[in-house]
PDB file of C-alpha atoms in Angstrom:
ATOM      1  CA  UNK A 110      -4.083   8.625  59.505  1.00  0.00           C
ATOM      2  CA  UNK A 111      -1.272  10.567  59.655  1.00  0.00           C
ATOM      3  CA  UNK A 112       0.467   8.743  56.994  1.00  0.00           C
ATOM      4  CA  UNK A 113      -2.117   9.067  54.807  1.00  0.00           C
ATOM      5  CA  UNK A 114      -2.277  12.569  55.195  1.00  0.00           C
ATOM      6  CA  UNK A 115       1.613  12.985  54.229  1.00  0.00           C
ATOM      7  CA  UNK A 116       1.087  10.633  51.473  1.00  0.00           C
ATOM      8  CA  UNK A 117      -1.577  13.020  50.229  1.00  0.00           C
ATOM      9  CA  UNK A 118       0.210  16.125  51.109  1.00  0.00           C
ATOM     10  CA  UNK A 119       3.461  14.757  48.883  1.00  0.00           C
ATOM     11  CA  UNK A 120       0.867  14.099  45.995  1.00  0.00           C
ATOM     12  CA  UNK A 121      -0.274  17.514  45.890  1.00  0.00           C
ATOM     13  CA  UNK A 122       3.186  18.890  45.694  1.00  0.00           C
ATOM     14  CA  UNK A 123       4.216  16.640  43.201  1.00  0.00           C
ATOM     15  CA  UNK A 124       1.454  17.454  40.924  1.00  0.00           C
ATOM     16  CA  UNK A 125       1.840  21.456  41.594  1.00  0.00           C
ATOM     17  CA  UNK A 126       5.944  20.806  40.629  1.00  0.00           C
ATOM     18  CA  UNK A 127       4.581  19.038  37.415  1.00  0.00           C
ATOM     19  CA  UNK A 128       1.764  21.450  36.423  1.00  0.00           C
ATOM     20  CA  UNK A 129       4.478  24.383  37.046  1.00  0.00           C
ATOM     21  CA  UNK A 130       6.811  22.946  34.543  1.00  0.00           C
ATOM     22  CA  UNK A 131       4.431  22.192  32.283  1.00  0.00           C
ATOM     23  CA  UNK A 132       3.587  25.793  32.315  1.00  0.00           C
ATOM     24  CA  UNK A 133       7.232  26.673  31.868  1.00  0.00           C
ATOM     25  CA  UNK A 134       7.750  24.217  29.064  1.00  0.00           C
ATOM     26  CA  UNK A 135       4.093  25.901  27.497  1.00  0.00           C
ATOM     27  CA  UNK A 136       5.635  29.156  27.608  1.00  0.00           C
ATOM     28  CA  UNK A 137       8.871  27.976  26.251  1.00  0.00           C
ATOM     29  CA  UNK A 138       7.109  26.341  23.149  1.00  0.00           C
ATOM     30  CA  UNK A 139       4.784  29.314  22.676  1.00  0.00           C
ATOM     31  CA  UNK A 140       7.942  31.731  22.445  1.00  0.00           C
ATOM     32  CA  UNK A 141       9.758  29.047  19.908  1.00  0.00           C
ATOM     33  CA  UNK A 142       7.589  30.108  16.828  1.00  0.00           C
ATOM     34  CA  UNK A 143       9.005  30.501  12.980  1.00  0.00           C
ATOM     35  CA  UNK A 144       8.678  34.417  13.628  1.00  0.00           C
ATOM     36  CA  UNK A 145      11.101  34.794  16.685  1.00  0.00           C
ATOM     37  CA  UNK A 146      13.589  31.948  15.180  1.00  0.00           C
ATOM     38  CA  UNK A 147      13.442  34.257  12.028  1.00  0.00           C
ATOM     39  CA  UNK A 148      14.323  37.451  14.056  1.00  0.00           C
ATOM     40  CA  UNK A 149      17.358  35.525  15.626  1.00  0.00           C
ATOM     41  CA  UNK A 150      18.552  34.605  12.315  1.00  0.00           C
ATOM     42  CA  UNK A 151      18.095  38.301  11.156  1.00  0.00           C
ATOM     43  CA  UNK A 152      19.692  39.460  14.297  1.00  0.00           C
ATOM     44  CA  UNK A 153      22.906  37.174  13.821  1.00  0.00           C
ATOM     45  CA  UNK A 154      23.139  38.580  10.370  1.00  0.00           C
ATOM     46  CA  UNK A 155      22.741  41.940  11.061  1.00  0.00           C
ATOM     47  CA  UNK A 156      25.211  41.735  13.980  1.00  0.00           C
ATOM     48  CA  UNK A 157      27.615  40.338  11.558  1.00  0.00           C
ATOM     49  CA  UNK A 158      27.114  42.873   9.054  1.00  0.00           C
ATOM     50  CA  UNK A 159      27.722  45.601  11.761  1.00  0.00           C
ATOM     51  CA  UNK A 160      30.723  44.145  12.702  1.00  0.00           C
ATOM     52  CA  UNK A 161      32.254  43.926   9.426  1.00  0.00           C
ATOM     53  CA  UNK A 162      31.345  47.737   8.746  1.00  0.00           C
ATOM     54  CA  UNK A 163      32.627  48.397  12.471  1.00  0.00           C
ATOM     55  CA  UNK A 164      35.933  46.170  11.330  1.00  0.00           C
ATOM     56  CA  UNK A 165      36.328  48.325   8.209  1.00  0.00           C
ATOM     57  CA  UNK A 166      35.518  51.656   9.976  1.00  0.00           C
ATOM     58  CA  UNK A 167      38.590  51.278  12.621  1.00  0.00           C
ATOM     59  CA  UNK A 168      40.834  50.033   9.789  1.00  0.00           C
ATOM     60  CA  UNK A 169      40.495  53.299   7.960  1.00  0.00           C
ATOM     61  CA  UNK A 170      40.710  55.192  11.373  1.00  0.00           C
ATOM     62  CA  UNK A 171      44.026  53.197  12.095  1.00  0.00           C
ATOM     63  CA  UNK A 172      45.190  54.379   8.565  1.00  0.00           C
ATOM     64  CA  UNK A 173      44.076  57.876   7.809  1.00  0.00           C
ATOM     65  CA  UNK A 174      43.792  59.230  11.627  1.00  0.00           C
ATOM     66  CA  UNK A 175      46.536  57.949  13.545  1.00  0.00           C
ATOM     67  CA  UNK A 176      49.328  59.467  11.818  1.00  0.00           C
ATOM     68  CA  UNK A 177      47.450  62.939  11.501  1.00  0.00           C
ATOM     69  CA  UNK A 178      46.565  63.152  15.294  1.00  0.00           C
ATOM     70  CA  UNK A 179      48.079  62.494  18.671  1.00  0.00           C
ATOM     71  CA  UNK A 180      48.305  59.395  20.299  1.00  0.00           C
ATOM     72  CA  UNK A 181      45.876  59.987  23.116  1.00  0.00           C
ATOM     73  CA  UNK A 182      43.306  61.563  20.544  1.00  0.00           C
ATOM     74  CA  UNK A 183      43.767  58.434  18.123  1.00  0.00           C
ATOM     75  CA  UNK A 184      42.904  56.381  21.286  1.00  0.00           C
ATOM     76  CA  UNK A 185      39.846  58.408  22.437  1.00  0.00           C
ATOM     77  CA  UNK A 186      38.381  58.066  18.813  1.00  0.00           C
ATOM     78  CA  UNK A 187      39.004  54.505  18.802  1.00  0.00           C
ATOM     79  CA  UNK A 188      37.058  54.111  22.281  1.00  0.00           C
ATOM     80  CA  UNK A 189      34.510  56.359  20.968  1.00  0.00           C
ATOM     81  CA  UNK A 190      33.885  54.168  17.862  1.00  0.00           C
ATOM     82  CA  UNK A 191      33.772  51.180  19.454  1.00  0.00           C
ATOM     83  CA  UNK A 192      31.176  52.009  22.442  1.00  0.00           C
ATOM     84  CA  UNK A 193      29.022  53.361  19.447  1.00  0.00           C
ATOM     85  CA  UNK A 194      29.080  49.903  17.877  1.00  0.00           C
ATOM     86  CA  UNK A 195      28.117  48.043  21.136  1.00  0.00           C
ATOM     87  CA  UNK A 196      25.274  50.628  21.710  1.00  0.00           C
ATOM     88  CA  UNK A 197      23.453  50.373  18.349  1.00  0.00           C
ATOM     89  CA  UNK A 198      23.844  46.768  18.287  1.00  0.00           C
ATOM     90  CA  UNK A 199      22.099  46.556  21.637  1.00  0.00           C
ATOM     91  CA  UNK A 200      19.785  49.243  20.631  1.00  0.00           C
ATOM     92  CA  UNK A 201      18.936  47.314  17.168  1.00  0.00           C
ATOM     93  CA  UNK A 202      18.426  43.821  19.125  1.00  0.00           C
ATOM     94  CA  UNK A 203      16.231  45.279  21.607  1.00  0.00           C
ATOM     95  CA  UNK A 204      13.986  46.894  18.960  1.00  0.00           C
ATOM     96  CA  UNK A 205      13.691  43.864  16.711  1.00  0.00           C
ATOM     97  CA  UNK A 206      11.961  42.145  19.619  1.00  0.00           C
ATOM     98  CA  UNK A 207       9.609  44.876  20.133  1.00  0.00           C
ATOM     99  CA  UNK A 208      11.204  46.249  23.147  1.00  0.00           C
ATOM    100  CA  UNK A 209      10.125  50.021  23.592  1.00  0.00           C
ATOM    101  CA  UNK A 210      13.118  52.184  23.424  1.00  0.00           C
ATOM    102  CA  UNK A 211      11.465  55.477  24.669  1.00  0.00           C
ATOM    103  CA  UNK A 212      10.888  53.665  27.879  1.00  0.00           C
ATOM    104  CA  UNK A 213      14.348  52.814  27.971  1.00  0.00           C
ATOM    105  CA  UNK A 214      15.902  56.015  27.223  1.00  0.00           C
ATOM    106  CA  UNK A 215      13.436  57.594  29.610  1.00  0.00           C
ATOM    107  CA  UNK A 216      14.856  55.208  32.575  1.00  0.00           C
ATOM    108  CA  UNK A 217      18.363  55.930  31.376  1.00  0.00           C
ATOM    109  CA  UNK A 218      17.682  59.709  31.635  1.00  0.00           C
ATOM    110  CA  UNK A 219      16.246  59.213  35.559  1.00  0.00           C
ATOM    111  CA  UNK A 220      19.221  56.865  36.192  1.00  0.00           C
ATOM    112  CA  UNK A 221      21.711  59.265  34.599  1.00  0.00           C
ATOM    113  CA  UNK A 222      20.516  62.141  36.726  1.00  0.00           C
ATOM    114  CA  UNK A 223      20.649  60.030  40.019  1.00  0.00           C
ATOM    115  CA  UNK A 224      24.411  58.632  38.919  1.00  0.00           C
ATOM    116  CA  UNK A 225      25.245  62.510  38.295  1.00  0.00           C
ATOM    117  CA  UNK A 226      24.255  63.811  41.744  1.00  0.00           C
ATOM    118  CA  UNK A 227      25.936  60.989  43.283  1.00  0.00           C
ATOM    119  CA  UNK A 228      28.993  61.012  41.052  1.00  0.00           C
ATOM    120  CA  UNK A 229      29.841  64.756  40.990  1.00  0.00           C
ATOM    121  CA  UNK A 230      33.414  64.277  41.543  1.00  0.00           C
ATOM    122  CA  UNK A 231      33.452  62.026  38.488  1.00  0.00           C
ATOM    123  CA  UNK A 232      31.560  64.343  36.458  1.00  0.00           C
ATOM    124  CA  UNK A 233      33.481  67.366  37.299  1.00  0.00           C
ATOM    125  CA  UNK A 234      36.461  65.271  36.085  1.00  0.00           C
ATOM    126  CA  UNK A 235      34.749  64.078  32.717  1.00  0.00           C
ATOM    127  CA  UNK A 236      33.994  67.918  31.855  1.00  0.00           C
ATOM    128  CA  UNK A 237      37.640  68.642  32.967  1.00  0.00           C
ATOM    129  CA  UNK A 238      38.740  65.598  30.603  1.00  0.00           C
ATOM    130  CA  UNK A 239      37.228  67.635  27.626  1.00  0.00           C
ATOM    131  CA  UNK A 240      38.845  70.566  28.171  1.00  0.00           C
ATOM    132  CA  UNK A 241      42.314  68.897  28.722  1.00  0.00           C
ATOM    133  CA  UNK A 242      41.806  67.441  25.327  1.00  0.00           C
ATOM    134  CA  UNK A 243      40.853  70.401  23.686  1.00  0.00           C
ATOM    135  CA  UNK A 244      43.899  72.015  24.771  1.00  0.00           C
ATOM    136  CA  UNK A 245      46.361  70.057  24.009  1.00  0.00           C
ATOM    137  CA  UNK A 246      48.402  70.880  26.746  1.00  0.00           C
ATOM    138  CA  UNK A 247      50.281  67.700  26.823  1.00  0.00           C
ATOM    139  CA  UNK A 248      50.741  64.447  24.944  1.00  0.00           C
ATOM    140  CA  UNK A 249      51.857  60.865  25.811  1.00  0.00           C
ATOM    141  CA  UNK A 250      55.575  60.856  26.522  1.00  0.00           C
ATOM    142  CA  UNK A 251      55.847  64.613  27.897  1.00  0.00           C
ATOM    143  CA  UNK A 252      57.141  65.032  31.462  1.00  0.00           C
ATOM    144  CA  UNK A 253      55.102  67.309  33.483  1.00  0.00           C
ATOM    145  CA  UNK A 254      54.253  68.586  36.716  1.00  0.00           C
ATOM    146  CA  UNK A 255      50.924  68.898  38.415  1.00  0.00           C
ATOM    147  CA  UNK A 256      51.248  70.146  41.890  1.00  0.00           C
ATOM    148  CA  UNK A 257      53.660  68.227  43.567  1.00  0.00           C
ATOM    149  CA  UNK A 258      53.710  65.239  41.239  1.00  0.00           C
ATOM    150  CA  UNK A 259      56.536  65.187  38.621  1.00  0.00           C
ATOM    151  CA  UNK A 260      56.125  62.515  35.689  1.00  0.00           C
ATOM    152  CA  UNK A 261      56.082  61.122  32.026  1.00  0.00           C
ATOM    153  CA  UNK A 262      52.870  60.897  30.844  1.00  0.00           C
ATOM    154  CA  UNK A 263      51.621  57.313  30.089  1.00  0.00           C
ATOM    155  CA  UNK A 264      47.680  58.313  28.954  1.00  0.00           C
ATOM    156  CA  UNK A 265      45.578  60.771  29.013  1.00  0.00           C
ATOM    157  CA  UNK A 266      41.810  59.973  29.464  1.00  0.00           C
ATOM    158  CA  UNK A 267      38.511  61.841  30.108  1.00  0.00           C
ATOM    159  CA  UNK A 268      38.605  61.223  33.761  1.00  0.00           C
ATOM    160  CA  UNK A 269      42.178  61.114  34.479  1.00  0.00           C
ATOM    161  CA  UNK A 270      46.130  61.677  33.243  1.00  0.00           C
ATOM    162  CA  UNK A 271      48.036  59.062  34.128  1.00  0.00           C
ATOM    163  CA  UNK A 272      51.755  59.304  34.574  1.00  0.00           C
ATOM    164  CA  UNK A 273      54.974  57.549  35.826  1.00  0.00           C
ATOM    165  CA  UNK A 274      57.681  59.244  38.179  1.00  0.00           C
ATOM    166  CA  UNK A 275      61.022  59.022  37.944  1.00  0.00           C
ATOM    167  CA  UNK A 276      61.241  56.083  40.503  1.00  0.00           C
ATOM    168  CA  UNK A 277      58.854  54.297  38.230  1.00  0.00           C
ATOM    169  CA  UNK A 278      55.601  54.714  40.303  1.00  0.00           C
ATOM    170  CA  UNK A 279      52.411  55.111  38.493  1.00  0.00           C
ATOM    171  CA  UNK A 280      50.309  58.586  39.800  1.00  0.00           C
ATOM    172  CA  UNK A 281      46.669  58.835  38.511  1.00  0.00           C
ATOM    173  CA  UNK A 282      45.851  62.734  38.276  1.00  0.00           C
ATOM    174  CA  UNK A 283      42.255  63.520  38.349  1.00  0.00           C
ATOM    175  CA  UNK A 284      41.334  65.834  35.123  1.00  0.00           C
ATOM    176  CA  UNK A 285      39.905  68.386  37.806  1.00  0.00           C
ATOM    177  CA  UNK A 286      43.418  68.940  39.527  1.00  0.00           C
ATOM    178  CA  UNK A 287      44.924  69.125  36.135  1.00  0.00           C
ATOM    179  CA  UNK A 288      42.436  72.083  35.310  1.00  0.00           C
ATOM    180  CA  UNK A 289      42.540  73.625  38.678  1.00  0.00           C
ATOM    181  CA  UNK A 290      46.368  73.742  39.114  1.00  0.00           C
ATOM    182  CA  UNK A 291      49.334  74.896  37.182  1.00  0.00           C
ATOM    183  CA  UNK A 292      50.345  72.612  34.721  1.00  0.00           C
ATOM    184  CA  UNK A 293      54.136  72.558  34.042  1.00  0.00           C
ATOM    185  CA  UNK A 294      55.218  70.538  30.637  1.00  0.00           C
ATOM    186  CA  UNK A 295      58.824  70.282  30.366  1.00  0.00           C
ATOM    187  CA  UNK A 296      58.806  68.967  26.678  1.00  0.00           C
ATOM    188  CA  UNK A 297      56.091  71.196  25.166  1.00  0.00           C
ATOM    189  CA  UNK A 298      58.927  72.868  23.355  1.00  0.00           C
ATOM    190  CA  UNK A 299      61.722  71.368  21.783  1.00  0.00           C
ATOM    191  CA  UNK A 300      64.731  73.543  23.698  1.00  0.00           C
ATOM    192  CA  UNK A 301      64.705  74.561  27.147  1.00  0.00           C
ATOM    193  CA  UNK A 302      66.652  77.179  29.223  1.00  0.00           C
ATOM    194  CA  UNK A 303      68.219  76.449  32.706  1.00  0.00           C
ATOM    195  CA  UNK A 304      70.132  79.381  35.046  1.00  0.00           C
ATOM    196  CA  UNK A 305      73.398  78.229  37.075  1.00  0.00           C
ATOM    197  CA  UNK A 306      74.914  79.908  39.615  1.00  0.00           C
ATOM    198  CA  UNK A 307      78.342  81.127  40.171  1.00  0.00           C
ATOM    199  CA  UNK A 308      79.454  82.585  43.274  1.00  0.00           C
ATOM    200  CA  UNK A 309      82.332  84.186  43.517  1.00  0.00           C
ATOM    201  CA  UNK A 310      84.686  85.890  46.366  1.00  0.00           C
ATOM    202  CA  UNK A 311      84.755  89.634  47.071  1.00  0.00           C
ATOM    203  CA  UNK A 312      88.323  89.506  46.545  1.00  0.00           C
ATOM    204  CA  UNK A 313      87.818  88.234  42.742  1.00  0.00           C
ATOM    205  CA  UNK A 314      88.561  90.667  40.004  1.00  0.00           C
ATOM    206  CA  UNK A 315      84.958  91.110  38.826  1.00  0.00           C
ATOM    207  CA  UNK A 316      85.784  91.570  34.993  1.00  0.00           C
ATOM    208  CA  UNK A 317      87.874  88.788  34.757  1.00  0.00           C
ATOM    209  CA  UNK A 318      85.282  86.671  36.285  1.00  0.00           C
ATOM    210  CA  UNK A 319      82.780  87.740  33.963  1.00  0.00           C
ATOM    211  CA  UNK A 320      84.968  87.024  31.164  1.00  0.00           C
ATOM    212  CA  UNK A 321      85.462  83.543  32.574  1.00  0.00           C
ATOM    213  CA  UNK A 322      81.935  83.078  32.925  1.00  0.00           C
ATOM    214  CA  UNK A 323      81.188  83.718  29.446  1.00  0.00           C
ATOM    215  CA  UNK A 324      83.617  81.289  28.130  1.00  0.00           C
ATOM    216  CA  UNK A 325      81.943  78.142  30.302  1.00  0.00           C
ATOM    217  CA  UNK A 326      78.953  77.351  28.153  1.00  0.00           C
ATOM    218  CA  UNK A 327      81.461  76.941  24.883  1.00  0.00           C
ATOM    219  CA  UNK A 328      83.067  74.064  26.852  1.00  0.00           C
ATOM    220  CA  UNK A 329      80.051  72.344  27.041  1.00  0.00           C
ATOM    221  CA  UNK A 330      79.146  70.088  24.010  1.00  0.00           C
ATOM    222  CA  UNK A 331      75.231  69.816  24.691  1.00  0.00           C
ATOM    223  CA  UNK A 332      74.808  73.706  25.281  1.00  0.00           C
ATOM    224  CA  UNK A 333      73.359  75.692  22.247  1.00  0.00           C
ATOM    225  CA  UNK A 334      74.730  78.424  20.941  1.00  0.00           C
ATOM    226  CA  UNK A 335      71.797  79.802  19.427  1.00  0.00           C
ATOM    227  CA  UNK A 336      70.166  81.203  21.532  1.00  0.00           C
ATOM    228  CA  UNK A 337      73.000  82.954  22.876  1.00  0.00           C
ATOM    229  CA  UNK A 338      73.796  82.232  26.504  1.00  0.00           C
ATOM    230  CA  UNK A 339      73.225  84.860  29.007  1.00  0.00           C
ATOM    231  CA  UNK A 340      75.585  85.673  31.617  1.00  0.00           C
ATOM    232  CA  UNK A 341      75.009  88.618  34.438  1.00  0.00           C
ATOM    233  CA  UNK A 342      75.608  89.526  37.811  1.00  0.00           C
ATOM    234  CA  UNK A 343      72.709  88.922  40.264  1.00  0.00           C
ATOM    235  CA  UNK A 344      73.447  90.697  43.634  1.00  0.00           C
ATOM    236  CA  UNK A 345      75.362  90.418  46.405  1.00  0.00           C
ATOM    237  CA  UNK A 346      75.409  88.160  49.706  1.00  0.00           C
ATOM    238  CA  UNK A 347      77.845  85.916  51.363  1.00  0.00           C
ATOM    239  CA  UNK A 348      79.420  86.044  47.576  1.00  0.00           C
ATOM    240  CA  UNK A 349      79.160  88.101  44.496  1.00  0.00           C
ATOM    241  CA  UNK A 350      76.640  85.744  42.530  1.00  0.00           C
ATOM    242  CA  UNK A 351      77.002  85.460  38.762  1.00  0.00           C
ATOM    243  CA  UNK A 352      74.066  83.480  36.721  1.00  0.00           C
ATOM    244  CA  UNK A 353      74.767  81.557  33.539  1.00  0.00           C
ATOM    245  CA  UNK A 354      71.705  81.011  31.612  1.00  0.00           C
ATOM    246  CA  UNK A 355      71.994  78.759  28.513  1.00  0.00           C
ATOM    247  CA  UNK A 356      69.730  76.763  26.323  1.00  0.00           C
ATOM    248  CA  UNK A 357      69.834  72.724  25.576  1.00  0.00           C
ATOM    249  CA  UNK A 358      67.810  70.355  24.141  1.00  0.00           C
ATOM    250  CA  UNK A 359      64.885  69.118  26.403  1.00  0.00           C
ATOM    251  CA  UNK A 360      66.544  65.345  26.412  1.00  0.00           C
ATOM    252  CA  UNK A 361      69.853  66.722  27.338  1.00  0.00           C
ATOM    253  CA  UNK A 362      68.736  67.996  30.991  1.00  0.00           C
ATOM    254  CA  UNK A 363      71.010  66.015  32.784  1.00  0.00           C
ATOM    255  CA  UNK A 364      74.125  66.055  30.592  1.00  0.00           C
ATOM    256  CA  UNK A 365      73.647  69.845  30.751  1.00  0.00           C
ATOM    257  CA  UNK A 366      73.641  70.165  34.604  1.00  0.00           C
ATOM    258  CA  UNK A 367      76.388  67.599  34.687  1.00  0.00           C
ATOM    259  CA  UNK A 368      78.640  69.692  32.211  1.00  0.00           C
ATOM    260  CA  UNK A 369      77.842  72.808  33.028  1.00  0.00           C
ATOM    261  CA  UNK A 370      78.721  72.242  36.855  1.00  0.00           C
ATOM    262  CA  UNK A 371      81.993  70.714  35.944  1.00  0.00           C
ATOM    263  CA  UNK A 372      82.715  73.267  33.848  1.00  0.00           C
ATOM    264  CA  UNK A 373      82.308  75.988  36.082  1.00  0.00           C
ATOM    265  CA  UNK A 374      84.388  74.338  39.127  1.00  0.00           C
ATOM    266  CA  UNK A 375      87.209  73.641  36.772  1.00  0.00           C
ATOM    267  CA  UNK A 376      87.308  76.800  34.830  1.00  0.00           C
ATOM    268  CA  UNK A 377      87.241  78.747  38.090  1.00  0.00           C
ATOM    269  CA  UNK A 378      90.195  76.826  39.305  1.00  0.00           C
ATOM    270  CA  UNK A 379      92.164  76.913  36.352  1.00  0.00           C
ATOM    271  CA  UNK A 380      91.623  80.957  36.049  1.00  0.00           C
ATOM    272  CA  UNK A 381      92.052  81.257  40.055  1.00  0.00           C
ATOM    273  CA  UNK A 382      88.411  82.596  40.513  1.00  0.00           C
ATOM    274  CA  UNK A 383      87.615  81.605  44.087  1.00  0.00           C
ATOM    275  CA  UNK A 384      84.182  80.059  44.868  1.00  0.00           C
ATOM    276  CA  UNK A 385      83.329  80.999  48.524  1.00  0.00           C
ATOM    277  CA  UNK A 386      81.880  78.284  50.790  1.00  0.00           C
ATOM    278  CA  UNK A 387      80.542  78.493  54.415  1.00  0.00           C
ATOM    279  CA  UNK A 388      83.597  77.362  56.718  1.00  0.00           C
ATOM    280  CA  UNK A 389      83.544  77.450  60.505  1.00  0.00           C
ATOM    281  CA  UNK A 390      87.208  78.177  62.268  1.00  0.00           C
ATOM    282  CA  UNK A 391      87.233  75.942  65.509  1.00  0.00           C
ATOM    283  CA  UNK A 392      89.491  77.295  68.563  1.00  0.00           C
ATOM    284  CA  UNK A 393      90.085  74.720  71.260  1.00  0.00           C
ATOM    285  CA  UNK A 394      91.196  76.744  74.859  1.00  0.00           C
ATOM    286  CA  UNK A 395      92.734  75.398  77.465  1.00  0.00           C
ATOM    287  CA  UNK A 396      91.462  76.209  80.985  1.00  0.00           C
TER     288      UNK A 396
END
């Protein structure tokens, strides 16, 4: 009896599986109608047409916009066009098959609201990114400082700014930090100024020292003579301090420092101007 019952159960299970398979096949065959097939063909042709138009628009943007706008702005325009193409394609295909887009937009709105509350930091960075891009305070290739981070800008996006530091490390700076901190762009202008210290001894002739200091910028090829270098006394301390403010091209920062410091030391030695430094006298007492 037990063997008979097992066979009956197996037979019922096989019939159930076969019935379920037949139902799926019937559903599939019901879907594969000439009307739906035509919709697929129309969708394929439409996507192909949209793609051709999309490539033409991208080509126009590359030829017309790329030479006229900043590199990061061009990249954002390019991404925006790509995202719009994908959205239009998806929406068109869904509408072609009779899917209610209003329900999808409603669900997307609710989901977007929930995601917005859950990702307030990202939303803040997104809004800050709009201000960063609109202000045009930096561009790709600029050397900037945000907080304690120094680096060359690699990309400016809607969420963050990516830079690589002088030791070639990538640092991602959130746009909210850029907006809420002091941004220093060392390459925003073509030229910049740097002030060098030239301490002299109290025994030095101040008029001669000032004359010597005025001659130093002219000995440095990378230092610009327009704007004119500025030399002035800047108070007393362990030494009499002279400031030498010079202008140079932003790309010549390292050369300007090397040439100026070398010229200060060499010129002072030649002219007998003493540069004081801290030194100690050590006396050994015999007991």
